Amino acid sequence: MTTLILIPAYKEGKQIFKVISDIKTKVKISFEVLVIDDGSGDNTGFEAKRAGAKVLRHSINRGQGASLKTGVSFAIDHPNYDKVVFFDADGQMSAEEIPLLCQALDDGYDVALGSRFLGKVIDMPPIKRLTLKLALIFTRLTSGLRLTDTHNGFQAWKVEALKKINLTQDRMAYASQIINEVSRCQLKFKEVPVTIRYTEYSKAKGQSIGNSIKILWDLFIK
Amino acid sequence: MLIQFILLLIIIVIVFWLVVKFRSGHINGWQFTVWLGIWLVASAAIINPSWTNSLANVVGVGRGADLVFYVAIVTLFYGIFKLLLRIENLEKQLTQFVREQTINEHKEE
């Protein structure tokens, strides 16, 4: 059985080759990389293929949540995958920590949730830290789970667990919804310390504070 | 009054546009009837404002203009809510379509 490393990517042509190469160099378990090119319109798909990844391409941009769900559908359709790792395309995450999350699944957990606050955060903007802490309180209220981190896209899932959850949020609100689904489906989860490194590139690509309001709108109104 | 003339002119243009849309098949008979009814009631209220005053008194609102304003606000908010639901539904269908297209393209490769 193989682990599928799933990378949703939107206009990541400058970074994606390096991110995939890094995974290939540092990860020693059996894996394949799948990039969902979310209607980028640049060379994201080309660069990902050049780095040796499988690429599925959304003809138009549908959001990170929609891209992940496309990748999840792909994984469920292919019985050779038993685990899926969610990984970002902007270089914030550390490829060498992928096996740590997979190990948690081998230890019997359904889901391994990366936690930057149990692990290490490098160069996080203060406003981002504040927003995440507020989001954490919100997540505790909506899911009832006492997590140390939320909206951390670095996760590993057993495919069997992915079959149980229902993701309907196309955009960033999926990150809250996925935690709610862990709670609703009573999945066995473990938080794993991970390193998140904020770079100028990732900060420019990342979520603005205004998006927090959009996420709340999506969760409550949609 | 000039304002009555202007408002009626606008409604005539809208009704003309409504007929064009109906005849070209962009809206069905039911939609045409409902919208025509709304604009006819609006025209009646413009031509005879005392009519809305009488109605306002019946429901306990001081002036007809206030009653029209309240009804318009509620109707607009309801319309926006319905539109949001419809847009959200379309978004979900679009995502599903794009996902199926993406996965099918991969199968064909």
Short mmCIF file of C-alpha atoms in Angstrom, two decimals:
data_model
loop_
_atom_site.label_atom_id
_atom_site.label_comp_id
_atom_site.label_asym_id
_atom_site.label_seq_id
_atom_site.Cartn_x
_atom_site.Cartn_y
_atom_site.Cartn_z
CA MET A 1 0.00 0.00 0.00
CA THR A 2 1.08 3.55 -0.75
CA THR A 3 0.63 6.94 0.84
CA LEU A 4 -0.78 9.69 -1.37
CA ILE A 5 0.68 13.12 -0.65
CA LEU A 6 -2.00 15.52 -1.79
CA ILE A 7 -1.04 19.09 -2.66
CA PRO A 8 -3.73 21.57 -3.70
CA ALA A 9 -2.05 24.32 -5.68
CA TYR A 10 -3.19 27.62 -7.11
CA LYS A 11 -0.65 29.74 -9.00
CA GLU A 12 2.31 28.05 -7.30
CA GLY A 13 4.48 27.79 -10.43
CA LYS A 14 7.44 29.45 -8.69
CA GLN A 15 7.47 27.12 -5.69
CA ILE A 16 5.87 23.79 -6.56
CA PHE A 17 8.92 22.16 -8.18
CA LYS A 18 11.03 22.82 -5.07
CA VAL A 19 8.28 21.59 -2.70
CA ILE A 20 7.87 18.29 -4.59
CA SER A 21 11.63 17.79 -4.98
CA ASP A 22 12.01 18.34 -1.25
CA ILE A 23 9.42 15.65 -0.54
CA LYS A 24 11.14 13.24 -2.92
CA THR A 25 14.49 13.82 -1.24
CA LYS A 26 13.38 13.67 2.38
CA VAL A 27 10.52 11.17 2.54
CA LYS A 28 11.62 7.54 2.62
CA ILE A 29 8.26 5.77 2.92
CA SER A 30 6.33 4.47 -0.11
CA PHE A 31 4.41 7.43 -1.54
CA GLU A 32 3.09 9.23 -4.61
CA VAL A 33 2.53 12.95 -4.97
CA LEU A 34 -0.73 14.23 -6.42
CA VAL A 35 -1.06 17.92 -7.23
CA ILE A 36 -4.48 19.40 -7.84
CA ASP A 37 -3.85 22.39 -10.09
CA ASP A 38 -6.85 24.52 -9.17
CA GLY A 39 -7.30 26.37 -12.44
CA SER A 40 -4.02 28.23 -11.94
CA GLY A 41 -3.55 29.39 -15.51
CA ASP A 42 0.23 29.54 -14.97
CA ASN A 43 2.91 26.82 -15.15
CA THR A 44 1.94 25.15 -11.84
CA GLY A 45 0.81 21.91 -13.50
CA PHE A 46 3.81 21.81 -15.82
CA GLU A 47 6.28 22.34 -12.97
CA ALA A 48 4.56 19.74 -10.81
CA LYS A 49 4.74 17.17 -13.62
CA ARG A 50 8.37 18.08 -14.24
CA ALA A 51 9.05 17.31 -10.57
CA GLY A 52 7.47 13.89 -11.02
CA ALA A 53 4.02 14.41 -9.50
CA LYS A 54 0.68 13.21 -10.82
CA VAL A 55 -1.37 16.26 -11.76
CA LEU A 56 -5.12 16.68 -11.92
CA ARG A 57 -6.31 20.01 -13.22
CA HIS A 58 -9.49 21.89 -12.35
CA SER A 59 -10.54 23.76 -15.48
CA ILE A 60 -11.56 26.73 -13.31
CA ASN A 61 -10.56 27.80 -9.81
CA ARG A 62 -12.82 26.22 -7.17
CA GLY A 63 -10.87 26.76 -3.95
CA GLN A 64 -8.60 24.80 -1.65
CA GLY A 65 -11.40 22.80 -0.03
CA ALA A 66 -12.73 21.76 -3.44
CA SER A 67 -9.23 20.78 -4.58
CA LEU A 68 -8.67 18.63 -1.51
CA LYS A 69 -11.98 16.91 -2.05
CA THR A 70 -11.04 16.16 -5.67
CA GLY A 71 -7.81 14.60 -4.41
CA VAL A 72 -9.68 12.67 -1.73
CA SER A 73 -12.12 11.31 -4.36
CA PHE A 74 -9.11 10.24 -6.42
CA ALA A 75 -7.56 8.45 -3.43
CA ILE A 76 -10.81 6.68 -2.57
CA ASP A 77 -11.16 5.52 -6.20
CA HIS A 78 -7.69 3.94 -6.15
CA PRO A 79 -7.43 1.04 -3.71
CA ASN A 80 -3.61 1.12 -3.69
CA TYR A 81 -3.67 4.13 -1.34
CA ASP A 82 -4.24 3.54 2.37
CA LYS A 83 -3.19 6.98 3.66
CA VAL A 84 -3.50 10.54 2.40
CA VAL A 85 -1.27 13.37 3.60
CA PHE A 86 -2.48 16.93 3.05
CA PHE A 87 0.47 19.17 2.26
CA ASP A 88 0.72 22.83 1.20
CA ALA A 89 2.32 24.04 -2.02
CA ASP A 90 3.82 27.23 -0.60
CA GLY A 91 6.82 25.71 1.18
CA GLN A 92 5.62 26.39 4.74
CA MET A 93 5.63 22.75 5.77
CA SER A 94 8.56 20.44 6.41
CA ALA A 95 8.62 17.35 4.20
CA GLU A 96 10.73 15.37 6.68
CA GLU A 97 7.79 15.46 9.11
CA ILE A 98 5.45 13.58 6.76
CA PRO A 99 6.53 10.16 8.15
CA LEU A 100 5.78 11.38 11.71
CA LEU A 101 2.14 11.95 10.78
CA CYS A 102 1.97 8.62 8.94
CA GLN A 103 3.42 6.88 11.99
CA ALA A 104 0.45 8.08 14.05
CA LEU A 105 -1.86 6.32 11.57
CA ASP A 106 0.24 3.16 11.86
CA ASP A 107 -0.19 3.45 15.63
CA GLY A 108 -3.94 3.09 15.19
CA TYR A 109 -5.21 6.65 14.82
CA ASP A 110 -7.64 7.56 12.02
CA VAL A 111 -6.31 11.08 11.64
CA ALA A 112 -3.04 12.83 12.48
CA LEU A 113 -3.44 16.58 12.82
CA GLY A 114 -0.28 18.67 12.61
CA SER A 115 0.11 21.19 15.42
CA ARG A 116 2.50 24.08 15.01
CA PHE A 117 1.92 25.12 18.61
CA LEU A 118 3.07 21.72 19.88
CA GLY A 119 5.93 21.88 17.39
CA LYS A 120 7.67 24.92 16.03
CA VAL A 121 6.54 28.14 14.37
CA ILE A 122 9.08 30.23 12.52
CA ASP A 123 8.48 33.90 11.65
CA MET A 124 4.74 33.85 12.22
CA PRO A 125 3.25 37.36 11.96
CA PRO A 126 1.68 38.40 15.34
CA ILE A 127 -1.69 39.13 13.74
CA LYS A 128 -1.73 35.61 12.29
CA ARG A 129 -1.01 34.16 15.73
CA LEU A 130 -3.88 36.17 17.22
CA THR A 131 -6.26 35.08 14.44
CA LEU A 132 -5.31 31.43 14.93
CA LYS A 133 -5.87 31.64 18.68
CA LEU A 134 -9.34 33.11 18.09
CA ALA A 135 -10.01 30.40 15.49
CA LEU A 136 -8.95 27.82 18.07
CA ILE A 137 -11.58 29.05 20.52
CA PHE A 138 -14.14 28.97 17.72
CA THR A 139 -13.14 25.40 16.78
CA ARG A 140 -13.48 24.29 20.41
CA LEU A 141 -16.98 25.75 20.53
CA THR A 142 -18.16 24.24 17.24
CA SER A 143 -16.45 20.83 17.37
CA GLY A 144 -16.01 20.30 21.10
CA LEU A 145 -12.43 19.16 20.43
CA ARG A 146 -9.71 20.61 22.62
CA LEU A 147 -6.99 21.07 20.01
CA THR A 148 -3.80 23.09 20.28
CA ASP A 149 -3.90 24.20 16.64
CA THR A 150 -6.52 24.71 13.96
CA HIS A 151 -6.51 25.65 10.28
CA ASN A 152 -3.27 23.70 9.97
CA GLY A 153 -3.39 22.01 6.58
CA PHE A 154 -0.65 19.53 7.48
CA GLN A 155 -2.66 16.38 8.20
CA ALA A 156 -2.59 12.65 7.50
CA TRP A 157 -5.72 10.58 7.09
CA LYS A 158 -6.50 6.92 6.69
CA VAL A 159 -8.47 6.51 3.46
CA GLU A 160 -11.09 4.57 5.44
CA ALA A 161 -11.61 7.67 7.63
CA LEU A 162 -11.85 9.93 4.59
CA LYS A 163 -14.70 7.79 3.29
CA LYS A 164 -16.74 8.68 6.39
CA ILE A 165 -16.47 12.47 6.31
CA ASN A 166 -18.51 14.89 4.25
CA LEU A 167 -16.67 17.96 2.98
CA THR A 168 -18.93 20.53 1.38
CA GLN A 169 -16.92 23.73 1.79
CA ASP A 170 -15.06 24.70 -1.38
CA ARG A 171 -12.97 27.51 0.03
CA MET A 172 -10.98 27.98 3.24
CA ALA A 173 -13.92 27.20 5.53
CA TYR A 174 -13.16 23.54 4.79
CA ALA A 175 -10.39 23.77 7.42
CA SER A 176 -12.97 24.31 10.18
CA GLN A 177 -15.42 21.87 8.64
CA ILE A 178 -12.84 19.08 8.55
CA ILE A 179 -12.29 19.39 12.32
CA ASN A 180 -16.04 19.36 12.87
CA GLU A 181 -16.18 16.17 10.80
CA VAL A 182 -13.49 14.55 12.95
CA SER A 183 -15.74 15.24 15.91
CA ARG A 184 -19.01 14.27 14.21
CA CYS A 185 -17.65 10.94 12.94
CA GLN A 186 -15.91 10.31 16.28
CA LEU A 187 -12.62 9.63 14.54
CA LYS A 188 -9.62 8.69 16.61
CA PHE A 189 -7.16 11.55 16.19
CA LYS A 190 -3.75 12.56 17.43
CA GLU A 191 -2.06 15.91 17.28
CA VAL A 192 1.50 15.63 16.00
CA PRO A 193 4.07 18.42 16.53
CA VAL A 194 5.08 19.95 13.20
CA THR A 195 7.12 22.90 12.00
CA ILE A 196 5.51 25.71 10.05
CA ARG A 197 7.90 28.18 8.52
CA TYR A 198 6.45 31.49 7.32
CA THR A 199 8.43 32.94 4.43
CA GLU A 200 7.90 36.16 2.53
CA TYR A 201 6.46 34.06 -0.30
CA SER A 202 4.05 32.15 1.93
CA LYS A 203 2.99 35.29 3.77
CA ALA A 204 2.20 36.96 0.45
CA LYS A 205 0.27 33.88 -0.69
CA GLY A 206 -1.39 33.20 2.65
CA GLN A 207 -4.76 34.06 4.02
CA SER A 208 -5.53 37.66 4.88
CA ILE A 209 -7.24 38.52 8.13
CA GLY A 210 -10.28 39.63 6.15
CA ASN A 211 -10.62 36.04 5.00
CA SER A 212 -11.47 35.03 8.58
CA ILE A 213 -14.74 36.90 8.20
CA LYS A 214 -15.33 35.21 4.86
CA ILE A 215 -14.74 31.82 6.51
CA LEU A 216 -17.29 32.58 9.24
CA TRP A 217 -19.75 33.71 6.58
CA ASP A 218 -19.24 30.46 4.61
CA LEU A 219 -19.63 28.31 7.72
CA PHE A 220 -22.78 29.96 9.01
CA ILE A 221 -24.57 31.21 5.92
CA LYS A 222 -23.67 28.63 3.29
CA MET B 1 -46.91 65.27 -9.94
CA LEU B 2 -43.64 64.91 -11.82
CA ILE B 3 -42.45 62.00 -9.62
CA GLN B 4 -45.57 59.99 -10.50
CA PHE B 5 -44.90 60.55 -14.18
CA ILE B 6 -41.23 59.49 -13.85
CA LEU B 7 -42.05 56.37 -11.81
CA LEU B 8 -44.80 55.29 -14.22
CA LEU B 9 -42.44 55.82 -17.16
CA ILE B 10 -39.86 53.57 -15.48
CA ILE B 11 -42.52 50.91 -14.85
CA ILE B 12 -43.69 51.07 -18.47
CA VAL B 13 -40.11 50.47 -19.62
CA ILE B 14 -39.75 47.55 -17.16
CA VAL B 15 -43.04 45.98 -18.29
CA PHE B 16 -41.98 46.37 -21.92
CA TRP B 17 -38.69 44.62 -21.08
CA LEU B 18 -40.69 41.94 -19.23
CA VAL B 19 -42.83 41.27 -22.30
CA VAL B 20 -39.73 41.02 -24.49
CA LYS B 21 -38.15 38.53 -22.06
CA PHE B 22 -41.38 36.49 -21.96
CA ARG B 23 -41.75 36.40 -25.73
CA SER B 24 -38.12 35.38 -26.20
CA GLY B 25 -38.59 32.54 -23.73
CA HIS B 26 -36.20 33.84 -21.06
CA ILE B 27 -38.94 33.73 -18.42
CA ASN B 28 -41.92 31.40 -18.17
CA GLY B 29 -45.61 32.30 -17.97
CA TRP B 30 -45.71 32.01 -14.19
CA GLN B 31 -42.75 34.36 -13.70
CA PHE B 32 -44.24 36.80 -16.21
CA THR B 33 -47.60 36.84 -14.42
CA VAL B 34 -46.07 37.38 -10.96
CA TRP B 35 -43.81 40.22 -12.12
CA LEU B 36 -46.58 41.84 -14.15
CA GLY B 37 -48.82 41.68 -11.05
CA ILE B 38 -46.14 43.33 -8.90
CA TRP B 39 -45.67 46.19 -11.38
CA LEU B 40 -49.42 46.68 -11.81
CA VAL B 41 -49.87 46.96 -8.03
CA ALA B 42 -46.94 49.39 -7.91
CA SER B 43 -48.54 51.46 -10.70
CA ALA B 44 -51.86 51.53 -8.86
CA ALA B 45 -50.09 52.75 -5.71
CA ILE B 46 -48.30 55.48 -7.67
CA ILE B 47 -51.45 56.65 -9.45
CA ASN B 48 -53.51 56.64 -6.28
CA PRO B 49 -51.29 57.09 -3.18
CA SER B 50 -54.30 57.38 -0.88
CA TRP B 51 -54.91 53.68 -1.61
CA THR B 52 -51.69 52.78 0.22
CA ASN B 53 -52.65 55.18 3.03
CA SER B 54 -55.92 53.30 3.55
CA LEU B 55 -54.07 50.00 3.60
CA ALA B 56 -51.47 51.44 6.00
CA ASN B 57 -54.21 52.51 8.39
CA VAL B 58 -55.74 49.03 8.31
CA VAL B 59 -52.43 47.37 9.34
CA GLY B 60 -51.59 50.10 11.85
CA VAL B 61 -48.85 51.99 10.00
CA GLY B 62 -49.10 55.80 9.90
CA ARG B 63 -48.46 56.55 6.24
CA GLY B 64 -48.76 54.64 3.00
CA ALA B 65 -45.19 55.55 2.06
CA ASP B 66 -43.96 53.94 5.30
CA LEU B 67 -45.93 50.78 4.56
CA VAL B 68 -44.43 50.58 1.04
CA PHE B 69 -40.96 51.12 2.55
CA TYR B 70 -41.39 48.34 5.16
CA VAL B 71 -42.78 45.87 2.63
CA ALA B 72 -39.98 46.73 0.18
CA ILE B 73 -37.26 46.16 2.81
CA VAL B 74 -38.65 42.76 3.85
CA THR B 75 -39.16 41.73 0.22
CA LEU B 76 -35.65 42.81 -0.77
CA PHE B 77 -34.01 40.94 2.10
CA TYR B 78 -36.02 37.84 1.26
CA GLY B 79 -35.02 38.20 -2.40
CA ILE B 80 -31.33 38.55 -1.48
CA PHE B 81 -31.55 35.48 0.77
CA LYS B 82 -33.14 33.43 -2.02
CA LEU B 83 -30.51 34.64 -4.48
CA LEU B 84 -27.69 33.69 -2.10
CA LEU B 85 -29.13 30.20 -1.72
CA ARG B 86 -29.44 29.85 -5.45
CA ILE B 87 -25.88 31.08 -6.06
CA GLU B 88 -24.57 28.69 -3.39
CA ASN B 89 -26.42 25.81 -5.02
CA LEU B 90 -24.97 26.75 -8.42
CA GLU B 91 -21.47 26.96 -6.90
CA LYS B 92 -21.80 23.45 -5.50
CA GLN B 93 -23.05 22.10 -8.81
CA LEU B 94 -20.21 23.85 -10.63
CA THR B 95 -17.61 22.36 -8.27
CA GLN B 96 -19.10 18.89 -8.70
CA PHE B 97 -19.05 19.32 -12.48
CA VAL B 98 -15.43 20.50 -12.49
CA ARG B 99 -14.42 17.61 -10.18
CA GLU B 100 -16.07 14.97 -12.37
CA GLN B 101 -14.54 16.53 -15.49
CA THR B 102 -11.09 16.54 -13.83
CA ILE B 103 -11.28 12.91 -12.74
CA ASN B 104 -12.71 11.74 -16.09
CA GLU B 105 -9.94 13.53 -17.99
CA HIS B 106 -7.40 11.69 -15.86
CA LYS B 107 -9.09 8.33 -16.59
CA GLU B 108 -8.90 9.03 -20.33
CA GLU B 109 -5.16 9.83 -20.21
#
